[in-house]
Coordinates of C-alpha atoms in Angstrom, one line a residue:
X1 CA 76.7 88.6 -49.7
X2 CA 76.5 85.8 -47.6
X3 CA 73.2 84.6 -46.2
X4 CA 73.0 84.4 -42.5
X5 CA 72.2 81.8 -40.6
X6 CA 68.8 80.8 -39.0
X7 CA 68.5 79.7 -36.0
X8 CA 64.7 78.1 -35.0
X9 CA 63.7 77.4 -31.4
X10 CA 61.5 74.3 -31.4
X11 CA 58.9 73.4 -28.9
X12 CA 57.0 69.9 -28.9
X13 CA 54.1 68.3 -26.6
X14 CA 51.3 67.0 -28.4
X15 CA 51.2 63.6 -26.2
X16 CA 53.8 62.6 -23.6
X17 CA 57.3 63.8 -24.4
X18 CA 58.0 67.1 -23.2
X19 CA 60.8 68.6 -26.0
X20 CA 62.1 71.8 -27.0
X21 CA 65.6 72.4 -29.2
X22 CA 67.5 74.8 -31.5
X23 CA 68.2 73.9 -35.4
X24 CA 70.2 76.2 -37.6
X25 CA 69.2 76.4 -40.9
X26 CA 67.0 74.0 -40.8
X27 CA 69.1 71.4 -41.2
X28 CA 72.0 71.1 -38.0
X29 CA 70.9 70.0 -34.7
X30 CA 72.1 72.8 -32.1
X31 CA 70.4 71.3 -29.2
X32 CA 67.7 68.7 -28.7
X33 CA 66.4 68.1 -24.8
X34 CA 63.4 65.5 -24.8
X35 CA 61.6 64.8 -21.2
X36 CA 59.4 61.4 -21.4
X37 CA 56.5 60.6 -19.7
X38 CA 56.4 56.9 -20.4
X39 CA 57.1 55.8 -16.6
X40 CA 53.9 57.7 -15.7
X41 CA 52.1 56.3 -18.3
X42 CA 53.2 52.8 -18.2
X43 CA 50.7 51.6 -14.7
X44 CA 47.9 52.9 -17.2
X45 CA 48.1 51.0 -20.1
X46 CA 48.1 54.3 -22.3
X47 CA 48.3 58.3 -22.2
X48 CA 46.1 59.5 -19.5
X49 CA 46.0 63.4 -21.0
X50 CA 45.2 64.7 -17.9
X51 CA 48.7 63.0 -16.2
X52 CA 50.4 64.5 -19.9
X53 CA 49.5 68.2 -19.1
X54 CA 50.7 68.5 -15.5
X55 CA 53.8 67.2 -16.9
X56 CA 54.5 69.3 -19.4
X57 CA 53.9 72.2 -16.8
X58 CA 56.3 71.0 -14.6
X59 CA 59.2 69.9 -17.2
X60 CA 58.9 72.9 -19.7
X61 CA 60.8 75.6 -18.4
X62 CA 63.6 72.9 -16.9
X63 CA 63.6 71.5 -20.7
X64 CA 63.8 74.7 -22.1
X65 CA 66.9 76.6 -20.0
X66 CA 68.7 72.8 -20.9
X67 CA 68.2 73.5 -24.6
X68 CA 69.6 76.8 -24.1
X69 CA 72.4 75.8 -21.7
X70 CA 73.7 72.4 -24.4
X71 CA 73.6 75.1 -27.6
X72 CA 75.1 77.8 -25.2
X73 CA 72.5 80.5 -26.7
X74 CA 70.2 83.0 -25.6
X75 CA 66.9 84.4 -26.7
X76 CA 68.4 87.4 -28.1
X77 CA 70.5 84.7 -30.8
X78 CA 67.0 83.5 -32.0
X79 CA 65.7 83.8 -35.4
X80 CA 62.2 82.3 -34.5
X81 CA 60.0 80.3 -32.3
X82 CA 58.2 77.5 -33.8
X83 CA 55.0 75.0 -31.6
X84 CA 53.4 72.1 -32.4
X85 CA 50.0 73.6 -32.9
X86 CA 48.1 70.6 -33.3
X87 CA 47.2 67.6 -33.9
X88 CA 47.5 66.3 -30.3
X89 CA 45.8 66.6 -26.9
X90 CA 44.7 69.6 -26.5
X91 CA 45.3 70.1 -23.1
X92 CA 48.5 69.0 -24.0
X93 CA 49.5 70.9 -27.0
X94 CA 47.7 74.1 -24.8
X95 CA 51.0 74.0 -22.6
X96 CA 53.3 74.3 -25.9
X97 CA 51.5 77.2 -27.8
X98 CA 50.9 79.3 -24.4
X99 CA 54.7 79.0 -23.6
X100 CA 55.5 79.7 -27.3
X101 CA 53.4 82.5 -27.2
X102 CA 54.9 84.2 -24.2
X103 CA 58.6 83.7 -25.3
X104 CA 58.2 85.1 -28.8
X105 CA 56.5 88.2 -27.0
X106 CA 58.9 88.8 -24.2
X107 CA 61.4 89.0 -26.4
X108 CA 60.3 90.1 -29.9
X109 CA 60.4 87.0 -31.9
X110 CA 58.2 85.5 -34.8
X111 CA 56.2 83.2 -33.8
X112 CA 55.3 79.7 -36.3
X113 CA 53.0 77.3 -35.9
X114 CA 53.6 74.0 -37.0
X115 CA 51.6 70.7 -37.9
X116 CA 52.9 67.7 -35.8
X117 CA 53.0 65.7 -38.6
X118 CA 54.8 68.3 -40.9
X119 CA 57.0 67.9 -37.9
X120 CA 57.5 64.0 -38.4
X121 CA 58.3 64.5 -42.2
X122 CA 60.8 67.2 -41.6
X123 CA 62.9 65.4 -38.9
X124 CA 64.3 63.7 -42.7
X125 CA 65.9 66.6 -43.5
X126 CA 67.9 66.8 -40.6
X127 CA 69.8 64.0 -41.9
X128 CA 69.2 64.6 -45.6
X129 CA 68.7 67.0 -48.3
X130 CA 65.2 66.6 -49.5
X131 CA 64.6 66.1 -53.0
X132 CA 61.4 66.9 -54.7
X133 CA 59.1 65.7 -55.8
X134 CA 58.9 63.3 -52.8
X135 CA 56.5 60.4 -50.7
X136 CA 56.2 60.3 -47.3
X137 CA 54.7 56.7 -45.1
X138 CA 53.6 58.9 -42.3
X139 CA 53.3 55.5 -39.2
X140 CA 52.6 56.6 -35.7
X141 CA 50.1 55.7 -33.1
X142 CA 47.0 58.1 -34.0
X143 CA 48.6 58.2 -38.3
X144 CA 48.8 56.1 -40.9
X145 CA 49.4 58.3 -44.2
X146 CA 51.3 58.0 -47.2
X147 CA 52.1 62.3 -48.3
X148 CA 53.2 63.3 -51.5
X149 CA 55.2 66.3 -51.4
X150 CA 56.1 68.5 -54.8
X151 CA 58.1 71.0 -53.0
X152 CA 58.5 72.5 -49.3
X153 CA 55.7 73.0 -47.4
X154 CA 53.2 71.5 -49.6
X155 CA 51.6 68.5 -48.2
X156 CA 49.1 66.1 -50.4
X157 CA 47.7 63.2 -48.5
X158 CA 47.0 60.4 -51.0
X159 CA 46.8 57.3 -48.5
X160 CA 45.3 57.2 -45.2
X161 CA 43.7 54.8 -42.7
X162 CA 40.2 54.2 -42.6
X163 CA 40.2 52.7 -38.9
X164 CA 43.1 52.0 -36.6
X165 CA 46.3 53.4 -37.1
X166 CA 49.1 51.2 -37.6
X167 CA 50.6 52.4 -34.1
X168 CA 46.8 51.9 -32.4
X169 CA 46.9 48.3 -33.8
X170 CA 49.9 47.5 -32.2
X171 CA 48.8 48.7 -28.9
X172 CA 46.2 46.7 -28.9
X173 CA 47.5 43.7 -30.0
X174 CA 50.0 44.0 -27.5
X175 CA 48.0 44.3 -25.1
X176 CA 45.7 41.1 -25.6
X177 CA 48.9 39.5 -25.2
X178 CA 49.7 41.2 -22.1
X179 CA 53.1 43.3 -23.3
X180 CA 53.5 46.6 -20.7
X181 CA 52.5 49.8 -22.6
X182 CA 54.0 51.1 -25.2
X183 CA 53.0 47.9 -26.7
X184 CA 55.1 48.8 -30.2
X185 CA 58.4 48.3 -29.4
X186 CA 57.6 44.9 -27.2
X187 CA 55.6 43.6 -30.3
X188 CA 58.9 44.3 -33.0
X189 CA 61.0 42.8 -30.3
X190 CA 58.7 39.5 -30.1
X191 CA 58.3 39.6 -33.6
X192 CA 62.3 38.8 -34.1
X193 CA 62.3 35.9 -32.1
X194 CA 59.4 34.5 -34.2
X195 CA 58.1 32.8 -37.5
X196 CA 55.0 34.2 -38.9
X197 CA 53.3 30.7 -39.1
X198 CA 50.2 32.6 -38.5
X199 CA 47.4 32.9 -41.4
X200 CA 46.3 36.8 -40.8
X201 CA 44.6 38.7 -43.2
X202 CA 45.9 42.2 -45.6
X203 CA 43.4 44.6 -46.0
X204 CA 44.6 45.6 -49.3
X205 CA 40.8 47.7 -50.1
X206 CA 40.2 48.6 -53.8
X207 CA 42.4 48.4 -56.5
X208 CA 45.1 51.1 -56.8
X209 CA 43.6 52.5 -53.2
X210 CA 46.7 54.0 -51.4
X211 CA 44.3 53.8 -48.2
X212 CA 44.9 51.2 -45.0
X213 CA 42.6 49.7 -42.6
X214 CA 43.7 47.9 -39.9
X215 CA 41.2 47.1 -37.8
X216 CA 40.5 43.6 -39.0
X217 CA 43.8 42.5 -38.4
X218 CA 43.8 43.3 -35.1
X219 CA 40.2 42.0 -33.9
X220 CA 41.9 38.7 -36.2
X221 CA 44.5 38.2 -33.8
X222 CA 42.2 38.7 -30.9
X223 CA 39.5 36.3 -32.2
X224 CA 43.0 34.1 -32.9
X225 CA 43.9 34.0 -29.4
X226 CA 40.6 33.5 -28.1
X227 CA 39.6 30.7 -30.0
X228 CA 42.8 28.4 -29.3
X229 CA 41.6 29.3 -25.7
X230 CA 38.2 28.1 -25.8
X231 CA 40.1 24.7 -27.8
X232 CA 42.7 24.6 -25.1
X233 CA 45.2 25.2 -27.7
X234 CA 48.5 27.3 -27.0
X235 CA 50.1 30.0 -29.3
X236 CA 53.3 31.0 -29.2
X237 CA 53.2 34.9 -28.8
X238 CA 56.3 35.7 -30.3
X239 CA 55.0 33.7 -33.8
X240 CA 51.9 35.7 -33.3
X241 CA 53.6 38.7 -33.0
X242 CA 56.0 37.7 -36.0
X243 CA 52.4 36.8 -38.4
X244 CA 50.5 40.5 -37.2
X245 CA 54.2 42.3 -37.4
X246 CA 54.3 40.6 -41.3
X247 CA 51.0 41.4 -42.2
X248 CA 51.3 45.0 -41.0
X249 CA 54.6 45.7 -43.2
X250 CA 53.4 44.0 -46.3
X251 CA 50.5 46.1 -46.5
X252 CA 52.4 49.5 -45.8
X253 CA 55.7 48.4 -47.9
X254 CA 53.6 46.9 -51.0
X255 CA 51.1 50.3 -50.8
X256 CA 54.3 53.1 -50.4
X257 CA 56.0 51.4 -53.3
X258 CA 53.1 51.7 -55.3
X259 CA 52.6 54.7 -54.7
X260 CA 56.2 55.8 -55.5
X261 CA 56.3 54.2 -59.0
X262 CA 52.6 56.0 -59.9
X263 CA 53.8 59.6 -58.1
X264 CA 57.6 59.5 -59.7
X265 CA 59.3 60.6 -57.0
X266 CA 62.9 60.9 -56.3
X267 CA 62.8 60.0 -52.4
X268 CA 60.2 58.4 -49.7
X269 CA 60.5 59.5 -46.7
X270 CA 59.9 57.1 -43.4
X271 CA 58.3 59.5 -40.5
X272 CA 56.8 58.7 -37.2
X273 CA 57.0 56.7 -34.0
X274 CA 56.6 53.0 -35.6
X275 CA 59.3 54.4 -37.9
X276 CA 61.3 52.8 -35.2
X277 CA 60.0 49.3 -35.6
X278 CA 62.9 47.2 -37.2
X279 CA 60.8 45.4 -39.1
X280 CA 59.6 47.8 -40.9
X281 CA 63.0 49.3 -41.3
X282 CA 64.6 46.2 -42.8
X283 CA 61.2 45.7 -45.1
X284 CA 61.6 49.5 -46.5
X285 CA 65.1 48.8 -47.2
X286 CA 65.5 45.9 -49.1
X287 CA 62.4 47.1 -51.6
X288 CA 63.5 50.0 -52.1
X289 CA 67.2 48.8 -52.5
X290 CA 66.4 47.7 -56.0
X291 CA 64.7 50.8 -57.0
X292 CA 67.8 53.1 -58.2
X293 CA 66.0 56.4 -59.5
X294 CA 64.5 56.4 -55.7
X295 CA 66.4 57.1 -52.4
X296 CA 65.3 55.5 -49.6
X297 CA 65.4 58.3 -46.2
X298 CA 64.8 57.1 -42.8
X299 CA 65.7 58.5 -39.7
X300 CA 67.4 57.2 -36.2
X301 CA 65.6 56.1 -33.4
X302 CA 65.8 59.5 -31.7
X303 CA 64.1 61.5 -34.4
X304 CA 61.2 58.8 -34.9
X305 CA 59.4 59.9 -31.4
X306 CA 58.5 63.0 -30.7
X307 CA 61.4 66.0 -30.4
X308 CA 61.3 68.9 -30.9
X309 CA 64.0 69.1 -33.6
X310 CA 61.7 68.2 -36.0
X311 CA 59.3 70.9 -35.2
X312 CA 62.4 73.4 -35.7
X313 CA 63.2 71.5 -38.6
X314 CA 59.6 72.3 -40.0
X315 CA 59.3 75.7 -38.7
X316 CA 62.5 76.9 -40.1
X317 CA 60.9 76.0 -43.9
X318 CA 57.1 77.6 -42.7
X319 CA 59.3 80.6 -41.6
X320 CA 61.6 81.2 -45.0
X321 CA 57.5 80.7 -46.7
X322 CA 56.9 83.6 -44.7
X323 CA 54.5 81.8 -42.6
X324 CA 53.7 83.6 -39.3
X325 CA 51.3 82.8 -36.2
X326 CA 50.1 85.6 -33.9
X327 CA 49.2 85.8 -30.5
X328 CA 45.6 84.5 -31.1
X329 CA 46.9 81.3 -32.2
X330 CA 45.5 78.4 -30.1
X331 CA 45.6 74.6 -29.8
X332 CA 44.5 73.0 -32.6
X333 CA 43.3 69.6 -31.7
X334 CA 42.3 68.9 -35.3
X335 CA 44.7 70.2 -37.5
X336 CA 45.3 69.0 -40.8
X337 CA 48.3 69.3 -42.5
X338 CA 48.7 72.7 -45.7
X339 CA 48.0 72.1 -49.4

């Protein structure tokens, strides 16, 4: 008998993109509709959650009918409904599980609640079987974890930072040298015209510690910066973008590869908004391009941000678990991710 297919509609806005799409099977993008708030943003130097909400109320239902118009579907050719449910802002992610809600009653369907980060580590398998058991280097601007994974759905954080995320850090440092908001991509795109002639530190912890901290580094290149001032000295940004960038990756490539070789696993997965950082990128890839028993997954650009394929993606595995949320599910600002 052949197994029909499932078809998950996925709706995403923990922060400032406003997404919603349809994945079949878990694995084929039907549709995937993503409304950014960046240009609103931007004049703020950061997400103003307040601004992020009345978005999402106003680009929802127009994201929504576009999903639904690109995969030429209606509700009633719906398996499921699956929401970010938290982490997030909750004001923010409020606007998601409300709509969510109301579809799946209106017209009958299961509703699934999904972690945002689950999310991140699922947009892999929209380009790639996954292949237990597995590491995840989770790198996004409020996480920096490295997830070991023995089969779907079951989610062991072994690394995590103690202090700034990796995606905070660059924010900051990006905006002590006075790049426009988002500072991450600005910094990875300085960083390439550089040398990293710049002495920074690693915060490498203790021994065998899969945990980061990156908080030095970053008040490093601010006290940096301000004491070539007070000398009358001149930096060039782009090599101190190029010394932070190098420090950054050689903390999260040396610590994931480690982590691989002690956990045995058969693929590492690269999830998150900095996933997009190049640097990063070409790091991952040559270390792990001399490892043969592991594969090396990491996603394009369009399924590093937030998107609601992803949560689909994730929701569509919660779903086959038999996972269901109910009408009393609510925002869940601090959410952690399922054993």
């Amino acid at each position: 008998m052949t197994k029909k297919d499932l078809y998950v509609l996925g709706i995403e806005t923990s922060c400032d993109e406003t997404a919603v799409s349809i994945v079949k099977n878990g694995r084929e993008i039907i549709s995937n509709v993503v409304a950014s708030q960046i240009e609103s943003h931007k004049r703020f130097g950061g997400v103003v959650p307040e601004i992020a909400s009345r978005h999402h109320v106003e680009q929802l239902t127009i994201v929504l009918e576009e999903a639904l118009k690109q995969a030429d579907m209606g509700f009633k050719d719906l398996d499921a409904i699956a929401v970010t449910e938290g982490p997030g802002l909750v004001g923010a992610l409020l606007i998601g599980v409300n709509a969510a809600k109301a579809l799946a009653f209106a017209h009958g369907l299961p509703l699934v609640g999904v972690h945002h980060i689950a999310g991140h580590i699922y947009a892999n398998q929209l380009i790639s079987e996954l292949k237990f058991p597995l590491l995840s280097l989770v790198v996004s601007g409020g996480h920096t974890e490295l997830v070991y994974m023995k089969e779907h759905a079951s989610f062991e954080v072994i690394g995590e930072t103690l202090d700034d995320a990796a995606g905070e850090a660059y924010d900051k440092v990006a905006r002590t040298l006075k790049l426009p908001y988002p500072g991450g991509p600005h910094i990875d795109r300085l960083a390439a015209e550089g040398t990293p002639s710049i002495d920074l530190p690693r915060a490498w912890l203790e021994p065998d510690s899969f945990n980061f901290s990156f908080s030095g580094l970053k008040s490093a290149v601010i006290n940096t910066l301000h004491n070539a001032e007070q000398r009358g000295e001149v930096i060039e940004p782009k090599d101190l973008a190029a010394s932070f960038q190098a420090s950054v990756i050689d903390v999260l490539v040396t610590k994931t590869a480690a982590a691989a070789e002690k956990y045995e696993v058969n693929q590492v997965l690269l999830a998150g908004g900095v996933a997009a950082n190049r640097g990063l990128r070409a790091a991952l890839t040559e270390t792990f391009s001399g490892l043969q028993d592991v594969e090396l997954i990491i996603p394009p650009l369009s399924l590093c941000t937030d998107n609601a394929a992803m949560i689909a993606a994730a929701g569509s595995v919660f779903y086959e678990k038999g996972h269901r949320g109910s009408m009393r599910m609510n925002a869940n600002p601090g959410l952690e991710l399922p054993n």
